[in-house]
PDB file of C-alpha atoms in Angstrom:
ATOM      1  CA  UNK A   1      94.279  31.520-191.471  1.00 50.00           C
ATOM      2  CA  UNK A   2      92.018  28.330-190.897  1.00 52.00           C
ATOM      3  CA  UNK A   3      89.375  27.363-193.107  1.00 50.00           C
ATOM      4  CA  UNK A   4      86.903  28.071-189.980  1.00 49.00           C
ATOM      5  CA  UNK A   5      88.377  31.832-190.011  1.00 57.00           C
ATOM      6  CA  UNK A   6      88.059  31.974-193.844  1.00 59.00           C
ATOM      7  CA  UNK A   7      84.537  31.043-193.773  1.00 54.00           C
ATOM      8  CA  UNK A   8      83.464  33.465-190.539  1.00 55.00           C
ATOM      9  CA  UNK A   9      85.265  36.488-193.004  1.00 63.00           C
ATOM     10  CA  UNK A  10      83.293  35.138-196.143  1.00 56.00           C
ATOM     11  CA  UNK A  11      80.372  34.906-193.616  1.00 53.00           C
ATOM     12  CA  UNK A  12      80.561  38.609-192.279  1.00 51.00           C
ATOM     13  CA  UNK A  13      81.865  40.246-195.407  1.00 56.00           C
ATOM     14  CA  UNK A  14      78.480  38.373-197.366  1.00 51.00           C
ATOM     15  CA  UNK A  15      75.972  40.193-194.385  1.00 47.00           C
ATOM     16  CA  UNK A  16      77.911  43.647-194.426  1.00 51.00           C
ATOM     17  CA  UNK A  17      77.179  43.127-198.442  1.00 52.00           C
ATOM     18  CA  UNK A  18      73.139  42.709-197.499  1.00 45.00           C
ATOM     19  CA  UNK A  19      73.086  45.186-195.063  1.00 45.00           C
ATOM     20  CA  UNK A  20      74.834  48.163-197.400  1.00 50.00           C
ATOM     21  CA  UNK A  21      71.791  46.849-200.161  1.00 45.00           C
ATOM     22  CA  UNK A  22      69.301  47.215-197.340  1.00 44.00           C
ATOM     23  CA  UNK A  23      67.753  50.447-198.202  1.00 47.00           C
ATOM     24  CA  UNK A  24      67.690  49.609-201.703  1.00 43.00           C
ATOM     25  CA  UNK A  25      65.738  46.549-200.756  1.00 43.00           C
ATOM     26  CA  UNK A  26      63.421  48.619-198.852  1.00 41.00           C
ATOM     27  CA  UNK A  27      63.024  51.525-201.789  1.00 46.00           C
ATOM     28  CA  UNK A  28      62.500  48.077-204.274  1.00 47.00           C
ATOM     29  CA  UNK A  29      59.551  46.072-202.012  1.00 47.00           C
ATOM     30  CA  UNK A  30      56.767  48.062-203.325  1.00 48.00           C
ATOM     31  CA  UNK A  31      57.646  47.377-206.637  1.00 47.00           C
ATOM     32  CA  UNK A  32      57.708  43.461-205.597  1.00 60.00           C
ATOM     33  CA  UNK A  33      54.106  44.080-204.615  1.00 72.00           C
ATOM     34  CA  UNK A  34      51.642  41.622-206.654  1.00 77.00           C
ATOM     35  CA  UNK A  35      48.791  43.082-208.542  1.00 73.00           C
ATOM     36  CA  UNK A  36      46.282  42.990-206.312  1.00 70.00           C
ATOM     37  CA  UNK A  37      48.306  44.677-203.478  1.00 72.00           C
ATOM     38  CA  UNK A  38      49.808  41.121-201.813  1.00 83.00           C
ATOM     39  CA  UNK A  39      53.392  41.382-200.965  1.00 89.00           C
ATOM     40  CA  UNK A  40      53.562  36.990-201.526  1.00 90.00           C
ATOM     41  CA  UNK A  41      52.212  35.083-204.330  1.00 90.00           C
ATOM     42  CA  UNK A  42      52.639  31.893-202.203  1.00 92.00           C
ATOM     43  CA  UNK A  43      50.878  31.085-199.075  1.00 93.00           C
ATOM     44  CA  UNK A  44      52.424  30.764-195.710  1.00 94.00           C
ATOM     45  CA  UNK A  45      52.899  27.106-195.672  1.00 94.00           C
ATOM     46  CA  UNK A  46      53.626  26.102-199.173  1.00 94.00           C
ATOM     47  CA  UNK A  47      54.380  22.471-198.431  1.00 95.00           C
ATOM     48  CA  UNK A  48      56.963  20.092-197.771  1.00 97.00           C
ATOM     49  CA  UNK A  49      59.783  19.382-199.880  1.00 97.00           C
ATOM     50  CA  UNK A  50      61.772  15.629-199.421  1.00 98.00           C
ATOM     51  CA  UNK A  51      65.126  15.152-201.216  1.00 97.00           C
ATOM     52  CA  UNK A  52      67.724  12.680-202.091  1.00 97.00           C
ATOM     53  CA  UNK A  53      71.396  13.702-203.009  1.00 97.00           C
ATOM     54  CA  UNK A  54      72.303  11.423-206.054  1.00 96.00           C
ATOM     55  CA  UNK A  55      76.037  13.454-206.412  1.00 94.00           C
ATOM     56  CA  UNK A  56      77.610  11.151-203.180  1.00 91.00           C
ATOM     57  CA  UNK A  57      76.605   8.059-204.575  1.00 90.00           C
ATOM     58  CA  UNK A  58      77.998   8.399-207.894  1.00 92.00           C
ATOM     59  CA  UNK A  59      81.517   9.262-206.894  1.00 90.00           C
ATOM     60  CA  UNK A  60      81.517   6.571-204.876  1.00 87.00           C
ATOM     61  CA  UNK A  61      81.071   4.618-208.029  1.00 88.00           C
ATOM     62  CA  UNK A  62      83.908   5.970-209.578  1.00 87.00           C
ATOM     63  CA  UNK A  63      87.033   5.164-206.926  1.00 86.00           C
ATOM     64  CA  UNK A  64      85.992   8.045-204.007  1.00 89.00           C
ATOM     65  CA  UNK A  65      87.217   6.082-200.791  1.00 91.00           C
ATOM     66  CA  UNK A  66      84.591   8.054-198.864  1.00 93.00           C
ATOM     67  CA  UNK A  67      80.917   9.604-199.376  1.00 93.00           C
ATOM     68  CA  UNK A  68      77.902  10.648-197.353  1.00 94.00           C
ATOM     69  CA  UNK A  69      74.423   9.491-198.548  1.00 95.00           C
ATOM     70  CA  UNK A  70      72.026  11.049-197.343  1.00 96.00           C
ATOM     71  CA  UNK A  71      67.949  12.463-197.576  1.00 97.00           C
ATOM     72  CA  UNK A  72      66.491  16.129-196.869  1.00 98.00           C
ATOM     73  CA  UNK A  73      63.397  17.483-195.263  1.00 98.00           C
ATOM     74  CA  UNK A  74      62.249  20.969-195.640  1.00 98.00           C
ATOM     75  CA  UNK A  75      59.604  23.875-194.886  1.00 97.00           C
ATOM     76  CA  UNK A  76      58.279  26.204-197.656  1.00 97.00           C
ATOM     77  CA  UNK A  77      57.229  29.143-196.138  1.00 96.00           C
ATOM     78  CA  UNK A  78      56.069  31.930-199.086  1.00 95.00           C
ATOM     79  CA  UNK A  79      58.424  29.885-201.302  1.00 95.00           C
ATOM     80  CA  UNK A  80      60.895  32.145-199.539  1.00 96.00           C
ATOM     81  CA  UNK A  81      62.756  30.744-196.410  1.00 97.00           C
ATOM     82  CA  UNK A  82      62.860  26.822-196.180  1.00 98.00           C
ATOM     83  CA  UNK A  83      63.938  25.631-192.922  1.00 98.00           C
ATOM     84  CA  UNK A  84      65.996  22.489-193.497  1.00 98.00           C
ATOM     85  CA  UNK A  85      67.307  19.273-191.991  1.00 98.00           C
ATOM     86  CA  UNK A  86      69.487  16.719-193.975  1.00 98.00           C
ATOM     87  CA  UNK A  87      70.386  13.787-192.058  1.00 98.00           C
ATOM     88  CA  UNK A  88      72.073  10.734-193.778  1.00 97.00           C
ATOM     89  CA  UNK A  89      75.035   7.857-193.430  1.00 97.00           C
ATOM     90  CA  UNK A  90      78.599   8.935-194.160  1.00 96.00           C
ATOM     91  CA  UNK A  91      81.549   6.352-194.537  1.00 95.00           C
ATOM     92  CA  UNK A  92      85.545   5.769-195.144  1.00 96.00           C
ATOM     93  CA  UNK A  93      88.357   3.797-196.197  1.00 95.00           C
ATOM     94  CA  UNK A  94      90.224   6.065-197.748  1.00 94.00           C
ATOM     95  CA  UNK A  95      94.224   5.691-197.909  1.00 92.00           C
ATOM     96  CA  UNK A  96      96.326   9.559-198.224  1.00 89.00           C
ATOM     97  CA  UNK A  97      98.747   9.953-201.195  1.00 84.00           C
ATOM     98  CA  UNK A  98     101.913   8.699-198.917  1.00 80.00           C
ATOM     99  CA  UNK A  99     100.124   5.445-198.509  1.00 80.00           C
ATOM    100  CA  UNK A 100     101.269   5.166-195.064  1.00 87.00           C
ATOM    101  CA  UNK A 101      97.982   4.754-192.823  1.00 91.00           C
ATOM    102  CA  UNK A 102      94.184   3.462-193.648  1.00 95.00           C
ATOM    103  CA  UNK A 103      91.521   5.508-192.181  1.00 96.00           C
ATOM    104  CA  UNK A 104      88.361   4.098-192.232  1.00 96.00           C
ATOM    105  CA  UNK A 105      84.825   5.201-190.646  1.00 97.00           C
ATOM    106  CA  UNK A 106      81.920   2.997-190.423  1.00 95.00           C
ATOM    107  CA  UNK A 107      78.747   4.136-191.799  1.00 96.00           C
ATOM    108  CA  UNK A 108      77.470   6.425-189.562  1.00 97.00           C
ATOM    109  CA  UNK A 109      74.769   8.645-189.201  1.00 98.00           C
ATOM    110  CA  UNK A 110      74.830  12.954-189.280  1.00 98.00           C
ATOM    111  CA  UNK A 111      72.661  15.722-189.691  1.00 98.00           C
ATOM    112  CA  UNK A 112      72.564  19.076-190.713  1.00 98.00           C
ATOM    113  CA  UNK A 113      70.149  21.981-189.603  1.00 98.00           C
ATOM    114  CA  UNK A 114      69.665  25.001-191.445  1.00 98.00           C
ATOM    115  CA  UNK A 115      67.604  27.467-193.523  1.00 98.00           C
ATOM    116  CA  UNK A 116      67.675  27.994-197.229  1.00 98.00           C
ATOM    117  CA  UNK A 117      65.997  31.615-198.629  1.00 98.00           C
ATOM    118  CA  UNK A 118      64.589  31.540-202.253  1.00 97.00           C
ATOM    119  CA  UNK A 119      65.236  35.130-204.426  1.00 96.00           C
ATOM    120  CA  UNK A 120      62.977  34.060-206.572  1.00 92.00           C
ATOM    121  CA  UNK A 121      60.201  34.064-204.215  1.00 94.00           C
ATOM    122  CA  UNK A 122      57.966  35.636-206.346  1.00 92.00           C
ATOM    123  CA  UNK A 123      58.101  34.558-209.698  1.00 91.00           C
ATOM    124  CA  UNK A 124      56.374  32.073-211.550  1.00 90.00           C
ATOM    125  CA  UNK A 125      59.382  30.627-213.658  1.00 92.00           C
ATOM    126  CA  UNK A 126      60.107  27.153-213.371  1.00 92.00           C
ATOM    127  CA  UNK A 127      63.544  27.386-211.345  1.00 94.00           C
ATOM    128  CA  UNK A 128      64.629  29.689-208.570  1.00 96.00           C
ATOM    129  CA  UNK A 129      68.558  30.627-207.526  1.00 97.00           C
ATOM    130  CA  UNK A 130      69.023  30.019-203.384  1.00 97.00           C
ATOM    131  CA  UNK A 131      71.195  30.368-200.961  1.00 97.00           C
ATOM    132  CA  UNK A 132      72.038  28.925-197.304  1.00 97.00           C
ATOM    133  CA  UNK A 133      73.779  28.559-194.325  1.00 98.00           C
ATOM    134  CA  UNK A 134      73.986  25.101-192.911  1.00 98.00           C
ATOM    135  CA  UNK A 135      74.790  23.866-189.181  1.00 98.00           C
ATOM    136  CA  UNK A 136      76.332  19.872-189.121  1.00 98.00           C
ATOM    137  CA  UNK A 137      77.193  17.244-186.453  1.00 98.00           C
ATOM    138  CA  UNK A 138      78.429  13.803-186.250  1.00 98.00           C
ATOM    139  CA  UNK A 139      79.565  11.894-183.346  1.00 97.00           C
ATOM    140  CA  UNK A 140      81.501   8.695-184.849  1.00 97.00           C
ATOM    141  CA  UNK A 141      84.596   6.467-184.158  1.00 97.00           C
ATOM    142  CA  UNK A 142      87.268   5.696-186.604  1.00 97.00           C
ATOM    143  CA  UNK A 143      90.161   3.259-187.122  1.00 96.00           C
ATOM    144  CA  UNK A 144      94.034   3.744-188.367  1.00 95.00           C
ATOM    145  CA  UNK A 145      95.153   0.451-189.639  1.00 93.00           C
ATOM    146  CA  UNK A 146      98.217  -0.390-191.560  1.00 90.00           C
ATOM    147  CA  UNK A 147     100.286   2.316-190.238  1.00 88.00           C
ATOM    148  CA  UNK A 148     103.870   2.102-191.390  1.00 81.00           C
ATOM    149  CA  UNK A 149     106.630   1.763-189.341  1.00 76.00           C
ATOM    150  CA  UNK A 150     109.363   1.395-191.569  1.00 68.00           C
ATOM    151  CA  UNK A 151     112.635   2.705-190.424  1.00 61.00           C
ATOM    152  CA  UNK A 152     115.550   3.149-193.587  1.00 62.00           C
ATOM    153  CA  UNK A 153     118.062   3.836-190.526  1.00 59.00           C
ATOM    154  CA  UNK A 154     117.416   0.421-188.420  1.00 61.00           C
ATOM    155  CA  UNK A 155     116.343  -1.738-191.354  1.00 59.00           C
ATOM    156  CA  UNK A 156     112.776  -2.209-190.078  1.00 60.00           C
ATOM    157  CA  UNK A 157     109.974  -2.760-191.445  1.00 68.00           C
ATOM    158  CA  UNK A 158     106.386  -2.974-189.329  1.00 73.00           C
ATOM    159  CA  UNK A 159     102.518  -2.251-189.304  1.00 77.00           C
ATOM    160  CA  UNK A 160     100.508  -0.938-186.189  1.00 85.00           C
ATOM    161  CA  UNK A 161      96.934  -0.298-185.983  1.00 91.00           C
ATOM    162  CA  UNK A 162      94.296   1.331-183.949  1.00 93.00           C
ATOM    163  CA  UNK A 163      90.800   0.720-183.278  1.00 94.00           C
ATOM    164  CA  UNK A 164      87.591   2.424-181.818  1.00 94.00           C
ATOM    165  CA  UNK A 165      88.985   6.080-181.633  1.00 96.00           C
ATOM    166  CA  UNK A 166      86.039   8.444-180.396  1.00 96.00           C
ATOM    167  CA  UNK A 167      85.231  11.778-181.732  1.00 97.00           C
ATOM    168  CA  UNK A 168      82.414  14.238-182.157  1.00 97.00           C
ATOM    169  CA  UNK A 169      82.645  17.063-184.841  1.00 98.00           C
ATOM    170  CA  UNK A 170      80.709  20.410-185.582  1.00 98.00           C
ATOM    171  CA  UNK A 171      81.038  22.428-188.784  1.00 98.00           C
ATOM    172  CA  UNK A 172      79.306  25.026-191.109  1.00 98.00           C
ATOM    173  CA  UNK A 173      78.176  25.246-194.850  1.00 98.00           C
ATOM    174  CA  UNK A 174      77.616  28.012-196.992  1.00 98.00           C
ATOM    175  CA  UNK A 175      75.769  27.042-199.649  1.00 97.00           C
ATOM    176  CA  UNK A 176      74.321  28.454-203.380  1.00 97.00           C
ATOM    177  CA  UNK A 177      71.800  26.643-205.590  1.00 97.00           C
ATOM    178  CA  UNK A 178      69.293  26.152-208.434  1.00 97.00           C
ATOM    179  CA  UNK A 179      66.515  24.387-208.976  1.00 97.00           C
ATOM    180  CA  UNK A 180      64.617  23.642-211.335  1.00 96.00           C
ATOM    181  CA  UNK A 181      60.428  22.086-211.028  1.00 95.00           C
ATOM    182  CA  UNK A 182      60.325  18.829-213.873  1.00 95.00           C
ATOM    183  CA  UNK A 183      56.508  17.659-213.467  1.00 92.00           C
ATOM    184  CA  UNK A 184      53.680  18.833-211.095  1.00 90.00           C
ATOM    185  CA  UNK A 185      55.662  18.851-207.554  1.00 92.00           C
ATOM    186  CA  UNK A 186      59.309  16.712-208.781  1.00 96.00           C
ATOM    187  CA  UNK A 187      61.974  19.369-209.022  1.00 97.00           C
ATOM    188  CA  UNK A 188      65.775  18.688-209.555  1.00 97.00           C
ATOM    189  CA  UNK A 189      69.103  20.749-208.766  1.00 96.00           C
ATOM    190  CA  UNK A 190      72.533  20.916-207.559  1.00 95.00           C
ATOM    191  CA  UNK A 191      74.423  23.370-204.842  1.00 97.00           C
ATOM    192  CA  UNK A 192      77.838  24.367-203.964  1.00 97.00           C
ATOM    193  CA  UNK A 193      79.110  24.239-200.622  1.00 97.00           C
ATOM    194  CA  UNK A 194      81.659  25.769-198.550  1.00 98.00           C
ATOM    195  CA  UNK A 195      82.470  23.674-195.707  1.00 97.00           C
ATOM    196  CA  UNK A 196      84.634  24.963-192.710  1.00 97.00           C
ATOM    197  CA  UNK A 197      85.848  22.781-189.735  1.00 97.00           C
ATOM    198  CA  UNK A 198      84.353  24.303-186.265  1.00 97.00           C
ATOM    199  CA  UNK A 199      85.557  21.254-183.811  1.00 96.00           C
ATOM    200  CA  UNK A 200      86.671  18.082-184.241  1.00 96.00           C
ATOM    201  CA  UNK A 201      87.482  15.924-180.664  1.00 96.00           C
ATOM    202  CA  UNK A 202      91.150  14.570-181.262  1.00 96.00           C
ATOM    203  CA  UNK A 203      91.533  10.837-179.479  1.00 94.00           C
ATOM    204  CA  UNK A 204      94.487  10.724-177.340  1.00 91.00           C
ATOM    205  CA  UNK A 205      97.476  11.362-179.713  1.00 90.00           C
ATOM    206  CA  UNK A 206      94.617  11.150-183.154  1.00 93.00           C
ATOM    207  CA  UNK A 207      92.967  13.206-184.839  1.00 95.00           C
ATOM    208  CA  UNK A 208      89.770  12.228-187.204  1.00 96.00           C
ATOM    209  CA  UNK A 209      90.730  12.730-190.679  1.00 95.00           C
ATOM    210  CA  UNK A 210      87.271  12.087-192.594  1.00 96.00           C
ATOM    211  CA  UNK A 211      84.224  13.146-191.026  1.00 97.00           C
ATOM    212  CA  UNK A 212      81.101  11.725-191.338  1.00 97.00           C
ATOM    213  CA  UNK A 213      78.642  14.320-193.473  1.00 96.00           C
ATOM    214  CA  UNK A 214      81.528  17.018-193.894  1.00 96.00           C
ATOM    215  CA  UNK A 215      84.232  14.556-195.544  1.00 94.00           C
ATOM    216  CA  UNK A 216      87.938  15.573-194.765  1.00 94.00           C
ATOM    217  CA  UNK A 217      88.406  18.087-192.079  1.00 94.00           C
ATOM    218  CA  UNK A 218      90.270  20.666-194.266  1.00 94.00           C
ATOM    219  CA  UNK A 219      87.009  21.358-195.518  1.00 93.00           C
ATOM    220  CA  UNK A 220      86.442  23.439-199.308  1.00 94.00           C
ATOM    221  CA  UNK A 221      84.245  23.413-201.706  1.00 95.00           C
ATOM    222  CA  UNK A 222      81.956  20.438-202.292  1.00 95.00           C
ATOM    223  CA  UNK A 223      78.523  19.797-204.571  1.00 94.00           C
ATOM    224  CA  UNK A 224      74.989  18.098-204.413  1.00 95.00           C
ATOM    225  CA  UNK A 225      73.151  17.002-207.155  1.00 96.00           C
ATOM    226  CA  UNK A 226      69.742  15.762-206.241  1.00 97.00           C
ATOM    227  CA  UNK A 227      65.811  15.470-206.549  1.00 97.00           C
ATOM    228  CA  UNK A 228      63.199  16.678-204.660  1.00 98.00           C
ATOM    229  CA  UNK A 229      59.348  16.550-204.528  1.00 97.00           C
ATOM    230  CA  UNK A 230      57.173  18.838-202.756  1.00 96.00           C
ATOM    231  CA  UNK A 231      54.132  18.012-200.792  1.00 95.00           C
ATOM    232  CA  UNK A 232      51.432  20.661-201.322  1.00 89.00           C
ATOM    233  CA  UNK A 233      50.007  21.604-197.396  1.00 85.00           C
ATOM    234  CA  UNK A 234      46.463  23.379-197.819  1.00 74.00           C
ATOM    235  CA  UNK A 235      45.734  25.205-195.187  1.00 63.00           C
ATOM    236  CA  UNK A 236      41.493  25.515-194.232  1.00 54.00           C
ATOM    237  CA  UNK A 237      41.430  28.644-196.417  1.00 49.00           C
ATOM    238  CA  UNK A 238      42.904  27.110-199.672  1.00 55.00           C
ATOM    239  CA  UNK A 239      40.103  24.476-199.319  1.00 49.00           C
ATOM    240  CA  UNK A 240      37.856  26.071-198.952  1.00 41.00           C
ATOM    241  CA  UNK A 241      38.783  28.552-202.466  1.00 37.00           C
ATOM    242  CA  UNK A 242      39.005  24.962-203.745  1.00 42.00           C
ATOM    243  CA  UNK A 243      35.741  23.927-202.808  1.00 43.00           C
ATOM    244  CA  UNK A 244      33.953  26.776-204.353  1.00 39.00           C
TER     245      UNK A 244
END
């Protein structure tokens, strides 16, 4: 099965899971209900939350031949569903075990569009556990240098190379999380993805190897470990409570 499959049956077995717990959900909602009757502590717009993954760069520190830095934007809606784009620079020049090709990427820019949902929406503690789904793209070109040629039969040895190979790529993330708030709006955390391969253009007898934002096209699990700090949006009504 290809990772794409796997992840579309981790996908649909994970909503068939939420829609079985649906009527318990329903039966357990007025017991979420706040004190004074409110079914959200939180307003409608909660603010805006701006992160930077710190994971990517480090591993790059420490011999990974390929990374993706990159920045986040997001929506707080009840402190429950957070809309979210991540867009940042991903790079390569990585060599596989048999040593017998360089790929290399130049940095180049992706994004990712998605929405995040809080099960903590509620609570006052000073972390919440999340979850995601994540839609990426990159369109990028890529190189294949010292390719090797060597023939044991003829006694040859040579190196080919080539340049500027086009491709586009589209893949999915399933994500979980925790975060944690450090001081007034600065928060920190980390997530695991699943990443799954949708399309990748091939270029004439290639095939991209690392992508830009997804890293290599067999996909798996990969992490984020970053910071975050959330703008407070009051909305006329807030002010005016504040006011008084």
């Amino acid at each position: 099965m290809c990772p794409s499959s796997r992840f579309l049956s981790v996908v649909v077995a994970v909503l068939l899971s939420l829609f079985s717990l649906s009527p318990l959900v329903a039966q357990e909602k007025k017991s979420q209900r706040l004190e004074d009757g409110s079914r959200y502590r939180y307003p409608l717009l909660d603010g805006l939350i701006v992160g930077v993954d710190l994971f990517q760069p480090v591993v790059s520190l420490f011999g990974q031949q390929y990374a993706n830095y990159q920045a986040s934007l997001e929506v707080s809606f009840h402190n429950r569903f957070f809309p979210i784009w991540e867009t940042g620079i991903g790079w390569a020049d990585d060599t596989p075990d048999d040593g017998n090709f360089t790929y290399k990427v130049s940095p180049t820019l992706y994004n990712r569009l998605g929405v995040l949902y809080n099960f903590n929406y509620n609570s006052t503690a000073p972390g919440y556990i999340y979850g995601g789904l994540l839609y990426g793209f990159s369109v990028f070109s890529y190189d294949i240098t010292n390719i090797d040629l060597t023939s044991s039969y003829w006694g040859t040895s040579d190196q080919a190379a080539i340049y500027d190979c086009h491709s586009r790529a589209q893949w999915l993330e399933l994500l979980a999380g925790i975060r944690v708030h450090l001081y007034k709006g600065l928060k920190m955390g980390f997530s695991v993805r699943y990443k799954a391969l949708l399309k990748a253009a091939d270029y004439g007898t290639t095939r991209p190897w690392i992508i830009p934002g997804m890293g290599k096209r067999s996909g798996g699990f990969d992490f984020t470990y970053s910071v975050y700090y959330q703008i407070p949006v009051k909305t006329k009504k807030q002010r005016a409570v504040a006011e008084q």
